[in-house]
CSV table of N, CA, C and O in Angstrom, one decimal:
chain,number,residue,atom,x,y,z
A,1,UNK,N,-9.0,14.4,4.8
A,1,UNK,CA,-8.7,13.1,5.2
A,1,UNK,C,-8.8,12.9,6.7
A,1,UNK,O,-8.8,13.8,7.5
A,2,UNK,N,-9.1,11.6,7.1
A,2,UNK,CA,-9.2,11.3,8.5
A,2,UNK,C,-7.8,11.4,9.1
A,2,UNK,O,-6.8,10.8,8.6
A,3,UNK,N,-7.7,12.0,10.3
A,3,UNK,CA,-6.4,12.1,11.0
A,3,UNK,C,-6.0,10.8,11.6
A,3,UNK,O,-6.8,10.0,12.1
A,4,UNK,N,-4.7,10.6,11.6
A,4,UNK,CA,-4.1,9.4,12.3
A,4,UNK,C,-4.3,9.7,13.8
A,4,UNK,O,-4.1,10.8,14.3
A,5,UNK,N,-4.7,8.6,14.5
A,5,UNK,CA,-5.0,8.8,15.9
A,5,UNK,C,-3.9,9.4,16.8
A,5,UNK,O,-4.1,10.0,17.8
A,6,UNK,N,-2.7,9.1,16.3
A,6,UNK,CA,-1.5,9.6,17.1
A,6,UNK,C,-0.9,10.9,16.6
A,6,UNK,O,0.1,11.3,17.1
A,7,UNK,N,-1.5,11.5,15.6
A,7,UNK,CA,-0.9,12.6,14.9
A,7,UNK,C,-1.6,13.9,15.4
A,7,UNK,O,-2.7,14.1,15.3
A,8,UNK,N,-0.8,14.8,16.1
A,8,UNK,CA,-1.3,16.0,16.6
A,8,UNK,C,-0.9,17.2,15.7
A,8,UNK,O,-1.1,18.4,16.0
A,9,UNK,N,-0.2,16.9,14.6
A,9,UNK,CA,0.2,18.0,13.7
A,9,UNK,C,-1.0,18.7,13.1
A,9,UNK,O,-2.0,18.0,12.6
A,10,UNK,N,-1.0,20.0,13.1
A,10,UNK,CA,-2.1,20.8,12.6
A,10,UNK,C,-2.3,20.8,11.1
A,10,UNK,O,-3.4,21.1,10.6
A,11,UNK,N,-1.2,20.4,10.4
A,11,UNK,CA,-1.3,20.5,8.9
A,11,UNK,C,-0.5,21.7,8.4
A,11,UNK,O,-0.4,22.7,9.1
A,12,UNK,N,-0.1,21.6,7.2
A,12,UNK,CA,0.7,22.7,6.6
A,12,UNK,C,0.1,23.4,5.4
A,12,UNK,O,0.6,24.4,4.9
A,13,UNK,N,-1.1,23.0,5.0
A,13,UNK,CA,-1.7,23.6,3.9
A,13,UNK,C,-2.3,25.0,4.3
A,13,UNK,O,-3.0,25.1,5.3
A,14,UNK,N,-1.9,26.1,3.6
A,14,UNK,CA,-2.4,27.4,4.0
A,14,UNK,C,-3.9,27.6,3.8
A,14,UNK,O,-4.5,28.5,4.3
A,15,UNK,N,-4.5,26.7,3.1
A,15,UNK,CA,-6.0,26.8,2.8
A,15,UNK,C,-6.8,25.9,3.6
A,15,UNK,O,-7.9,26.3,4.0
A,16,UNK,N,-6.4,24.7,3.8
A,16,UNK,CA,-7.2,23.7,4.4
A,16,UNK,C,-6.6,23.1,5.7
A,16,UNK,O,-7.3,22.3,6.4
A,17,UNK,N,-5.4,23.4,5.9
A,17,UNK,CA,-4.7,22.8,7.1
A,17,UNK,C,-4.4,21.3,6.9
A,17,UNK,O,-3.4,20.9,6.7
A,18,UNK,N,-5.5,20.5,7.1
A,18,UNK,CA,-5.3,19.1,7.3
A,18,UNK,C,-5.9,18.3,6.1
A,18,UNK,O,-6.4,17.2,6.2
A,19,UNK,N,-5.7,18.9,4.9
A,19,UNK,CA,-6.0,18.1,3.6
A,19,UNK,C,-4.9,17.2,3.4
A,19,UNK,O,-3.9,17.1,4.1
A,20,UNK,N,-4.9,16.4,2.3
A,20,UNK,CA,-3.9,15.5,1.9
A,20,UNK,C,-2.5,16.2,1.8
A,20,UNK,O,-1.5,15.7,2.4
A,21,UNK,N,-2.5,17.3,1.1
A,21,UNK,CA,-1.2,18.0,1.0
A,21,UNK,C,-0.7,18.5,2.3
A,21,UNK,O,0.5,18.4,2.6
A,22,UNK,N,-1.6,19.0,3.1
A,22,UNK,CA,-1.3,19.5,4.4
A,22,UNK,C,-0.8,18.5,5.4
A,22,UNK,O,-0.1,18.8,6.3
A,23,UNK,N,-1.1,17.3,5.2
A,23,UNK,CA,-0.7,16.2,6.1
A,23,UNK,C,0.4,15.3,5.6
A,23,UNK,O,1.1,14.7,6.3
A,24,UNK,N,0.5,15.1,4.2
A,24,UNK,CA,1.3,14.1,3.7
A,24,UNK,C,2.4,14.5,2.7
A,24,UNK,O,3.2,13.7,2.3
A,25,UNK,N,2.5,15.8,2.4
A,25,UNK,CA,3.5,16.3,1.5
A,25,UNK,C,4.9,16.3,2.1
A,25,UNK,O,5.0,16.3,3.4
A,26,UNK,N,5.9,16.5,1.3
A,26,UNK,CA,7.3,16.6,1.8
A,26,UNK,C,7.4,17.7,2.8
A,26,UNK,O,8.0,17.6,3.9
A,27,UNK,N,6.9,19.0,2.5
A,27,UNK,CA,7.0,20.0,3.4
A,27,UNK,C,6.3,19.7,4.7
A,27,UNK,O,6.7,20.2,5.8
A,28,UNK,N,5.2,19.0,4.7
A,28,UNK,CA,4.4,18.6,5.9
A,28,UNK,C,5.3,17.7,6.8
A,28,UNK,O,5.3,17.8,8.0
A,29,UNK,N,6.0,16.8,6.1
A,29,UNK,CA,6.8,15.9,6.9
A,29,UNK,C,7.9,16.7,7.6
A,29,UNK,O,8.1,16.5,8.8
A,30,UNK,N,8.5,17.6,6.9
A,30,UNK,CA,9.6,18.4,7.5
A,30,UNK,C,9.0,19.3,8.6
A,30,UNK,O,9.6,19.4,9.7
A,31,UNK,N,7.9,19.9,8.4
A,31,UNK,CA,7.3,20.7,9.4
A,31,UNK,C,6.9,19.9,10.7
A,31,UNK,O,7.1,20.4,11.8
A,32,UNK,N,6.3,18.7,10.5
A,32,UNK,CA,5.9,17.9,11.6
A,32,UNK,C,7.0,17.4,12.4
A,32,UNK,O,7.0,17.4,13.6
A,33,UNK,N,8.1,16.9,11.7
A,33,UNK,CA,9.1,16.2,12.4
A,33,UNK,C,10.4,17.0,12.6
A,33,UNK,O,11.3,16.6,13.3
A,34,UNK,N,10.5,18.2,12.0
A,34,UNK,CA,11.7,19.0,12.1
A,34,UNK,C,12.9,18.6,11.3
A,34,UNK,O,14.0,19.1,11.4
A,35,UNK,N,12.7,17.6,10.4
A,35,UNK,CA,13.7,17.1,9.5
A,35,UNK,C,13.1,16.7,8.2
A,35,UNK,O,11.9,16.4,8.1
A,36,UNK,N,13.9,16.7,7.2
A,36,UNK,CA,13.4,16.2,5.9
A,36,UNK,C,13.2,14.7,5.9
A,36,UNK,O,13.9,14.0,6.7
A,37,UNK,N,12.4,14.2,5.0
A,37,UNK,CA,12.0,12.8,5.0
A,37,UNK,C,13.2,11.9,4.9
A,37,UNK,O,13.3,10.9,5.6
A,38,UNK,N,14.2,12.2,4.0
A,38,UNK,CA,15.3,11.3,3.9
A,38,UNK,C,16.1,11.2,5.1
A,38,UNK,O,16.8,10.2,5.3
A,39,UNK,N,16.0,12.2,6.0
A,39,UNK,CA,16.7,12.1,7.3
A,39,UNK,C,16.0,11.2,8.3
A,39,UNK,O,16.5,10.9,9.4
A,40,UNK,N,14.8,10.9,8.0
A,40,UNK,CA,13.9,10.1,8.9
A,40,UNK,C,13.6,8.7,8.4
A,40,UNK,O,12.7,8.0,8.9
A,41,UNK,N,14.4,8.2,7.4
A,41,UNK,CA,14.2,7.0,6.8
A,41,UNK,C,14.0,5.8,7.7
A,41,UNK,O,13.2,4.9,7.4
A,42,UNK,N,14.6,5.8,8.9
A,42,UNK,CA,14.5,4.6,9.8
A,42,UNK,C,13.6,4.9,10.9
A,42,UNK,O,13.5,4.1,11.9
A,43,UNK,N,12.8,5.9,10.9
A,43,UNK,CA,11.8,6.2,11.9
A,43,UNK,C,10.5,5.6,11.5
A,43,UNK,O,9.7,6.2,10.7
A,44,UNK,N,10.1,4.5,12.0
A,44,UNK,CA,8.9,3.8,11.6
A,44,UNK,C,7.6,4.6,11.8
A,44,UNK,O,6.7,4.5,11.0
A,45,UNK,N,7.5,5.4,12.9
A,45,UNK,CA,6.3,6.2,13.1
A,45,UNK,C,6.1,7.2,12.0
A,45,UNK,O,4.9,7.4,11.6
A,46,UNK,N,7.1,7.8,11.5
A,46,UNK,CA,7.0,8.7,10.4
A,46,UNK,C,6.3,8.1,9.2
A,46,UNK,O,5.3,8.6,8.7
A,47,UNK,N,6.7,6.9,8.8
A,47,UNK,CA,6.2,6.3,7.6
A,47,UNK,C,4.9,5.6,7.9
A,47,UNK,O,4.1,5.4,7.0
A,48,UNK,N,4.6,5.2,9.1
A,48,UNK,CA,3.3,4.6,9.5
A,48,UNK,C,2.2,5.7,9.3
A,48,UNK,O,1.2,5.5,8.7
A,49,UNK,N,2.5,6.9,9.8
A,49,UNK,CA,1.6,8.0,9.7
A,49,UNK,C,1.4,8.5,8.2
A,49,UNK,O,0.3,8.7,7.7
A,50,UNK,N,2.6,8.6,7.5
A,50,UNK,CA,2.5,9.0,6.1
A,50,UNK,C,1.7,8.0,5.3
A,50,UNK,O,0.9,8.4,4.5
A,51,UNK,N,1.9,6.7,5.5
A,51,UNK,CA,1.2,5.7,4.7
A,51,UNK,C,-0.3,5.7,5.0
A,51,UNK,O,-1.1,5.5,4.2
A,52,UNK,N,-0.6,6.0,6.3
A,52,UNK,CA,-2.0,6.2,6.7
A,52,UNK,C,-2.7,7.2,5.8
A,52,UNK,O,-3.9,7.0,5.3
A,53,UNK,N,-2.1,8.3,5.6
A,53,UNK,CA,-2.7,9.4,4.8
A,53,UNK,C,-2.7,9.1,3.4
A,53,UNK,O,-3.8,9.3,2.7
A,54,UNK,N,-1.6,8.6,2.8
A,54,UNK,CA,-1.6,8.3,1.4
A,54,UNK,C,-2.5,7.2,1.0
A,54,UNK,O,-3.2,7.2,0.0
A,55,UNK,N,-2.6,6.2,1.9
A,55,UNK,CA,-3.5,5.0,1.6
A,55,UNK,C,-5.0,5.5,1.6
A,55,UNK,O,-5.8,5.0,0.8
A,56,UNK,N,-5.4,6.5,2.4
A,56,UNK,CA,-6.7,7.0,2.3
A,56,UNK,C,-7.0,7.6,1.0
A,56,UNK,O,-8.1,7.3,0.4
A,57,UNK,N,-6.1,8.4,0.5
A,57,UNK,CA,-6.3,9.0,-0.9
A,57,UNK,C,-6.3,7.9,-1.9
A,57,UNK,O,-7.2,7.9,-2.8
A,58,UNK,N,-5.5,6.9,-1.9
A,58,UNK,CA,-5.4,5.9,-2.9
A,58,UNK,C,-6.7,5.0,-2.9
A,58,UNK,O,-7.3,4.7,-3.9
A,59,UNK,N,-7.2,4.7,-1.7
A,59,UNK,CA,-8.4,3.9,-1.6
A,59,UNK,C,-9.6,4.7,-2.2
A,59,UNK,O,-10.4,4.2,-2.9
A,60,UNK,N,-9.6,6.0,-1.9
A,60,UNK,CA,-10.7,6.9,-2.5
A,60,UNK,C,-10.5,6.9,-4.0
A,60,UNK,O,-11.5,6.9,-4.7
A,61,UNK,N,-9.3,7.0,-4.6
A,61,UNK,CA,-9.1,7.0,-6.0
A,61,UNK,C,-9.6,5.7,-6.6
A,61,UNK,O,-10.2,5.6,-7.7
A,62,UNK,N,-9.3,4.6,-5.9
A,62,UNK,CA,-9.7,3.3,-6.4
A,62,UNK,C,-11.2,3.2,-6.4
A,62,UNK,O,-11.8,2.7,-7.4
A,63,UNK,N,-11.8,3.6,-5.4
A,63,UNK,CA,-13.3,3.5,-5.3
A,63,UNK,C,-14.0,4.5,-6.3
A,63,UNK,O,-15.1,4.2,-6.8
A,64,UNK,N,-13.3,5.6,-6.6
A,64,UNK,CA,-13.9,6.6,-7.5
A,64,UNK,C,-13.6,6.3,-9.0
A,64,UNK,O,-14.5,6.5,-9.8
A,65,UNK,N,-12.3,6.0,-9.2
A,65,UNK,CA,-11.9,6.0,-10.6
A,65,UNK,C,-11.6,4.6,-11.2
A,65,UNK,O,-11.4,4.4,-12.4
A,66,UNK,N,-11.5,3.6,-10.4
A,66,UNK,CA,-11.1,2.2,-10.8
A,66,UNK,C,-9.9,2.2,-11.7
A,66,UNK,O,-9.9,1.6,-12.8
A,67,UNK,N,-8.8,2.7,-11.2
A,67,UNK,CA,-7.6,2.7,-12.1
A,67,UNK,C,-7.1,1.3,-12.3
A,67,UNK,O,-7.2,0.4,-11.5
A,68,UNK,N,-6.4,1.1,-13.5
A,68,UNK,CA,-5.8,-0.2,-13.8
A,68,UNK,C,-4.6,-0.4,-13.0
A,68,UNK,O,-4.1,-1.5,-12.8
A,69,UNK,N,-3.9,0.7,-12.6
A,69,UNK,CA,-2.7,0.7,-11.8
A,69,UNK,C,-2.6,2.0,-11.1
A,69,UNK,O,-3.0,3.0,-11.6
A,70,UNK,N,-1.9,2.0,-10.0
A,70,UNK,CA,-1.6,3.2,-9.2
A,70,UNK,C,-0.1,3.4,-9.2
A,70,UNK,O,0.6,2.5,-8.7
A,71,UNK,N,0.3,4.5,-9.8
A,71,UNK,CA,1.8,4.8,-9.9
A,71,UNK,C,2.1,6.0,-9.0
A,71,UNK,O,1.5,7.1,-9.2
A,72,UNK,N,2.9,5.8,-8.0
A,72,UNK,CA,3.3,6.8,-7.0
A,72,UNK,C,4.7,7.2,-7.2
A,72,UNK,O,5.6,6.4,-7.0
A,73,UNK,N,4.9,8.5,-7.5
A,73,UNK,CA,6.2,9.0,-7.6
A,73,UNK,C,6.4,10.3,-6.8
A,73,UNK,O,5.5,10.7,-6.1
A,74,UNK,N,7.5,11.0,-7.0
A,74,UNK,CA,7.7,12.2,-6.3
A,74,UNK,C,8.7,12.0,-5.2
A,74,UNK,O,9.1,10.9,-4.8
A,75,UNK,N,9.0,13.1,-4.5
A,75,UNK,CA,10.0,13.1,-3.5
A,75,UNK,C,9.7,12.2,-2.3
A,75,UNK,O,10.5,11.4,-1.8
A,76,UNK,N,8.5,12.3,-1.8
A,76,UNK,CA,8.1,11.5,-0.6
A,76,UNK,C,8.2,10.0,-1.0
A,76,UNK,O,8.7,9.2,-0.1
A,77,UNK,N,7.8,9.6,-2.2
A,77,UNK,CA,7.8,8.2,-2.5
A,77,UNK,C,9.2,7.7,-2.8
A,77,UNK,O,9.3,6.5,-3.1
A,78,UNK,N,10.2,8.5,-2.7
A,78,UNK,CA,11.6,7.9,-2.8
A,78,UNK,C,11.9,7.0,-1.5
A,78,UNK,O,12.8,6.3,-1.5
A,79,UNK,N,11.0,7.2,-0.5
A,79,UNK,CA,11.1,6.3,0.7
A,79,UNK,C,10.5,5.0,0.3
A,79,UNK,O,9.3,4.8,0.6
A,80,UNK,N,11.2,4.1,-0.2
A,80,UNK,CA,10.7,2.8,-0.7
A,80,UNK,C,10.0,2.0,0.4
A,80,UNK,O,9.1,1.2,0.1
A,81,UNK,N,10.3,2.2,1.6
A,81,UNK,CA,9.6,1.5,2.7
A,81,UNK,C,8.2,1.9,2.8
A,81,UNK,O,7.4,1.2,3.5
A,82,UNK,N,7.8,2.9,2.1
A,82,UNK,CA,6.4,3.4,2.1
A,82,UNK,C,5.5,2.4,1.4
A,82,UNK,O,4.3,2.2,1.7
A,83,UNK,N,6.0,1.8,0.3
A,83,UNK,CA,5.1,1.0,-0.6
A,83,UNK,C,4.4,-0.1,0.1
A,83,UNK,O,3.2,-0.3,0.0
A,84,UNK,N,5.2,-1.0,0.9
A,84,UNK,CA,4.5,-2.1,1.5
A,84,UNK,C,3.5,-1.6,2.6
A,84,UNK,O,2.4,-2.1,2.8
A,85,UNK,N,3.8,-0.5,3.3
A,85,UNK,CA,2.9,0.1,4.3
A,85,UNK,C,1.6,0.6,3.6
A,85,UNK,O,0.5,0.4,4.1
A,86,UNK,N,1.8,1.3,2.5
A,86,UNK,CA,0.6,1.9,1.8
A,86,UNK,C,-0.2,0.7,1.3
A,86,UNK,O,-1.5,0.8,1.4
A,87,UNK,N,0.4,-0.3,0.7
A,87,UNK,CA,-0.4,-1.4,0.1
A,87,UNK,C,-1.2,-2.1,1.2
A,87,UNK,O,-2.4,-2.4,1.0
A,88,UNK,N,-0.6,-2.3,2.3
A,88,UNK,CA,-1.3,-3.0,3.5
A,88,UNK,C,-2.4,-2.1,3.9
A,88,UNK,O,-3.5,-2.7,4.2
A,89,UNK,N,-2.2,-0.8,4.1
A,89,UNK,CA,-3.3,0.0,4.6
A,89,UNK,C,-4.4,0.2,3.6
A,89,UNK,O,-5.6,0.3,3.9
A,90,UNK,N,-4.1,0.2,2.3
A,90,UNK,CA,-5.1,0.3,1.2
A,90,UNK,C,-6.0,-1.0,1.3
A,90,UNK,O,-7.3,-0.9,1.3
A,91,UNK,N,-5.4,-2.2,1.4
A,91,UNK,CA,-6.2,-3.4,1.5
A,91,UNK,C,-7.1,-3.3,2.8
A,91,UNK,O,-8.2,-3.7,2.8
A,92,UNK,N,-6.5,-2.9,3.9
A,92,UNK,CA,-7.2,-2.7,5.1
A,92,UNK,C,-8.4,-1.8,5.0
A,92,UNK,O,-9.5,-2.1,5.4
A,93,UNK,N,-8.2,-0.6,4.4
A,93,UNK,CA,-9.3,0.3,4.2
A,93,UNK,C,-10.4,-0.2,3.3
A,93,UNK,O,-11.6,0.1,3.5
A,94,UNK,N,-10.0,-0.8,2.2
A,94,UNK,CA,-11.0,-1.4,1.3
A,94,UNK,C,-11.8,-2.5,1.9
A,94,UNK,O,-12.9,-2.8,1.5
A,95,UNK,N,-11.1,-3.3,2.8
A,95,UNK,CA,-11.8,-4.3,3.6
A,95,UNK,C,-12.6,-5.3,2.7
A,95,UNK,O,-13.7,-5.6,3.1
A,96,UNK,N,-12.1,-5.7,1.6
A,96,UNK,CA,-12.7,-6.6,0.7
A,96,UNK,C,-13.8,-6.1,-0.1
A,96,UNK,O,-14.5,-6.8,-0.9
A,97,UNK,N,-14.1,-4.8,-0.1
A,97,UNK,CA,-15.2,-4.2,-0.8
A,97,UNK,C,-14.9,-4.3,-2.3
A,97,UNK,O,-15.9,-4.6,-3.1
A,98,UNK,N,-13.7,-4.1,-2.7
A,98,UNK,CA,-13.3,-4.3,-4.2
A,98,UNK,C,-12.8,-5.7,-4.3
A,98,UNK,O,-11.8,-6.1,-3.7
A,99,UNK,N,-13.5,-6.5,-5.1
A,99,UNK,CA,-13.1,-7.9,-5.4
A,99,UNK,C,-12.3,-8.0,-6.6
A,99,UNK,O,-12.6,-8.8,-7.5
A,100,UNK,N,-11.2,-7.3,-6.7
A,100,UNK,CA,-10.3,-7.4,-7.9
A,100,UNK,C,-9.1,-8.1,-7.5
A,100,UNK,O,-8.5,-7.8,-6.5
A,101,UNK,N,-8.7,-9.0,-8.4
A,101,UNK,CA,-7.5,-9.8,-8.1
A,101,UNK,C,-6.2,-8.9,-8.0
A,101,UNK,O,-5.3,-9.2,-7.2
A,102,UNK,N,-6.2,-7.8,-8.7
A,102,UNK,CA,-5.1,-6.9,-8.7
A,102,UNK,C,-4.9,-6.4,-7.2
A,102,UNK,O,-3.7,-6.2,-6.8
A,103,UNK,N,-5.9,-6.2,-6.5
A,103,UNK,CA,-5.9,-5.7,-5.2
A,103,UNK,C,-5.8,-6.8,-4.2
A,103,UNK,O,-5.0,-6.8,-3.2
A,104,UNK,N,-6.6,-7.8,-4.3
A,104,UNK,CA,-6.6,-8.9,-3.3
A,104,UNK,C,-5.4,-9.9,-3.4
A,104,UNK,O,-5.0,-10.4,-2.4
A,105,UNK,N,-4.9,-10.1,-4.6
A,105,UNK,CA,-3.8,-11.1,-4.8
A,105,UNK,C,-2.5,-10.5,-5.3
A,105,UNK,O,-1.5,-11.2,-5.1
A,106,UNK,N,-2.5,-9.4,-5.9
A,106,UNK,CA,-1.3,-8.9,-6.6
A,106,UNK,C,-1.1,-7.4,-6.4
A,106,UNK,O,-0.7,-6.7,-7.3
A,107,UNK,N,-1.3,-6.9,-5.2
A,107,UNK,CA,-1.3,-5.5,-4.9
A,107,UNK,C,0.1,-4.9,-5.1
A,107,UNK,O,0.3,-3.8,-5.4
A,108,UNK,N,1.2,-5.8,-5.0
A,108,UNK,CA,2.5,-5.3,-5.2
A,108,UNK,C,2.8,-4.9,-6.6
A,108,UNK,O,3.7,-4.1,-6.9
A,109,UNK,N,2.0,-5.4,-7.5
A,109,UNK,CA,2.1,-5.0,-8.9
A,109,UNK,C,1.0,-4.0,-9.3
A,109,UNK,O,1.0,-3.5,-10.4
A,110,UNK,N,0.2,-3.6,-8.4
A,110,UNK,CA,-0.9,-2.7,-8.6
A,110,UNK,C,-0.5,-1.3,-8.1
A,110,UNK,O,-0.8,-0.3,-8.8
A,111,UNK,N,0.1,-1.2,-7.0
A,111,UNK,CA,0.5,0.1,-6.4
A,111,UNK,C,2.1,0.1,-6.5
A,111,UNK,O,2.7,-0.7,-5.8
A,112,UNK,N,2.6,0.9,-7.5
A,112,UNK,CA,4.0,0.8,-7.8
A,112,UNK,C,4.7,2.1,-8.0
A,112,UNK,O,4.0,3.1,-8.2
A,113,UNK,N,6.0,2.2,-8.0
A,113,UNK,CA,6.7,3.4,-8.3
A,113,UNK,C,6.8,3.5,-9.8
A,113,UNK,O,6.5,2.5,-10.6
A,114,UNK,N,7.1,4.7,-10.4
A,114,UNK,CA,7.2,4.9,-11.8
A,114,UNK,C,8.3,4.1,-12.4
A,114,UNK,O,9.4,4.1,-11.8
A,115,UNK,N,8.1,3.3,-13.4
A,115,UNK,CA,9.1,2.5,-14.0
A,115,UNK,C,10.4,3.3,-14.5
A,115,UNK,O,11.4,2.7,-14.5
A,116,UNK,N,10.2,4.5,-14.8
A,116,UNK,CA,11.3,5.3,-15.3
A,116,UNK,C,11.8,6.3,-14.2
A,116,UNK,O,12.6,7.2,-14.5
A,117,UNK,N,11.4,6.1,-13.0
A,117,UNK,CA,11.8,6.9,-11.9
A,117,UNK,C,11.6,8.4,-12.1
A,117,UNK,O,10.5,8.8,-12.5
A,118,UNK,N,12.6,9.2,-11.8
A,118,UNK,CA,12.5,10.6,-12.0
A,118,UNK,C,12.4,11.1,-13.4
A,118,UNK,O,12.1,12.2,-13.7
A,119,UNK,N,12.7,10.1,-14.3
A,119,UNK,CA,12.6,10.5,-15.8
A,119,UNK,C,11.2,10.3,-16.4
A,119,UNK,O,11.1,10.5,-17.6
A,120,UNK,N,10.3,9.8,-15.6
A,120,UNK,CA,9.0,9.5,-16.1
A,120,UNK,C,8.3,10.7,-16.8
A,120,UNK,O,7.7,10.5,-17.9
A,121,UNK,N,8.3,11.8,-16.1
A,121,UNK,CA,7.6,13.0,-16.7
A,121,UNK,C,8.3,13.4,-18.0
A,121,UNK,O,7.6,13.7,-19.0
A,122,UNK,N,9.6,13.5,-18.0
A,122,UNK,CA,10.3,13.9,-19.2
A,122,UNK,C,10.1,12.9,-20.3
A,122,UNK,O,9.9,13.3,-21.5
A,123,UNK,N,10.2,11.6,-20.0
A,123,UNK,CA,10.1,10.6,-21.0
A,123,UNK,C,8.6,10.6,-21.6
A,123,UNK,O,8.4,10.5,-22.8
A,124,UNK,N,7.7,10.9,-20.7
A,124,UNK,CA,6.3,11.0,-21.2
A,124,UNK,C,6.1,12.2,-22.1
A,124,UNK,O,5.4,12.1,-23.1
A,125,UNK,N,6.7,13.3,-21.8
A,125,UNK,CA,6.6,14.5,-22.6
A,125,UNK,C,7.2,14.2,-24.0
A,125,UNK,O,6.6,14.6,-25.0
A,126,UNK,N,8.3,13.6,-24.0
A,126,UNK,CA,9.0,13.3,-25.3
A,126,UNK,C,8.1,12.3,-26.1
A,126,UNK,O,7.9,12.5,-27.3
A,127,UNK,N,7.5,11.3,-25.4
A,127,UNK,CA,6.7,10.4,-26.2
A,127,UNK,C,5.4,11.1,-26.7
A,127,UNK,O,5.0,10.8,-27.9
A,128,UNK,N,4.8,12.0,-26.0
A,128,UNK,CA,3.7,12.7,-26.5
A,128,UNK,C,4.1,13.6,-27.7
A,128,UNK,O,3.4,13.7,-28.7
A,129,UNK,N,5.3,14.2,-27.6
A,129,UNK,CA,5.7,15.1,-28.7
A,129,UNK,C,6.0,14.2,-30.0
A,129,UNK,O,5.6,14.6,-31.1
A,130,UNK,N,6.6,13.0,-29.8
A,130,UNK,CA,6.8,12.1,-30.9
A,130,UNK,C,5.5,11.7,-31.5
A,130,UNK,O,5.4,11.7,-32.8
A,131,UNK,N,4.5,11.4,-30.7
A,131,UNK,CA,3.2,10.9,-31.2
A,131,UNK,C,2.6,12.1,-32.0
A,131,UNK,O,1.9,11.8,-33.0
A,132,UNK,N,2.7,13.3,-31.5
A,132,UNK,CA,2.1,14.4,-32.2
A,132,UNK,C,2.7,14.7,-33.6
A,132,UNK,O,2.1,14.9,-34.5
A,133,UNK,N,4.1,14.5,-33.6
A,133,UNK,CA,4.8,14.7,-34.9
A,133,UNK,C,4.3,13.6,-35.9
A,133,UNK,O,4.1,13.9,-37.1
A,134,UNK,N,4.2,12.4,-35.4
A,134,UNK,CA,3.8,11.3,-36.3
A,134,UNK,C,2.3,11.6,-36.8
A,134,UNK,O,2.1,11.4,-38.0
A,135,UNK,N,1.5,12.0,-35.9
A,135,UNK,CA,0.1,12.3,-36.4
A,135,UNK,C,0.0,13.5,-37.4
A,135,UNK,O,-0.7,13.4,-38.3
A,136,UNK,N,0.9,14.5,-37.2
A,136,UNK,CA,0.9,15.6,-38.0
A,136,UNK,C,1.4,15.2,-39.4
A,136,UNK,O,0.9,15.7,-40.4
A,137,UNK,N,2.3,14.3,-39.5
A,137,UNK,CA,2.8,13.8,-40.8
A,137,UNK,C,1.8,13.1,-41.6
A,137,UNK,O,1.8,13.0,-42.8
A,138,UNK,N,0.8,12.5,-40.9
A,138,UNK,CA,-0.2,11.7,-41.5
A,138,UNK,C,-1.4,12.5,-42.0
A,138,UNK,O,-2.4,12.0,-42.5
A,139,UNK,N,-1.4,13.8,-41.6
A,139,UNK,CA,-2.6,14.6,-42.0
A,139,UNK,C,-2.5,15.1,-43.4
A,139,UNK,O,-1.8,15.2,-44.2
């Protein structure tokens, strides 16, 4: 990913240094700033840099995969102030190239946190198991 112009952090990925994980993961935040993300919630520069990296990834996913919705969860995304920053940067990066109403007019409903919060993975696994049982009964 392209480096933020004000970020001198070398990255924390042991393989690539400055890949997305190396620049935007929870451990990267802690290594860069010397504190965990939740301790930095009111530091605007932290979240400006973080949103810069995450928005690059999301813009690339949109251009490559055309997802119907982008759902962002995990530890870093518990910082809810990231969502408006990411949305703004995604629109900026796409620069009108994608002419989808979801992005141009309703991005707040397009890039969202998981509806079930931390239970999304578990609930999804249970739903898949239930569907498998139902399918097996119909065989």
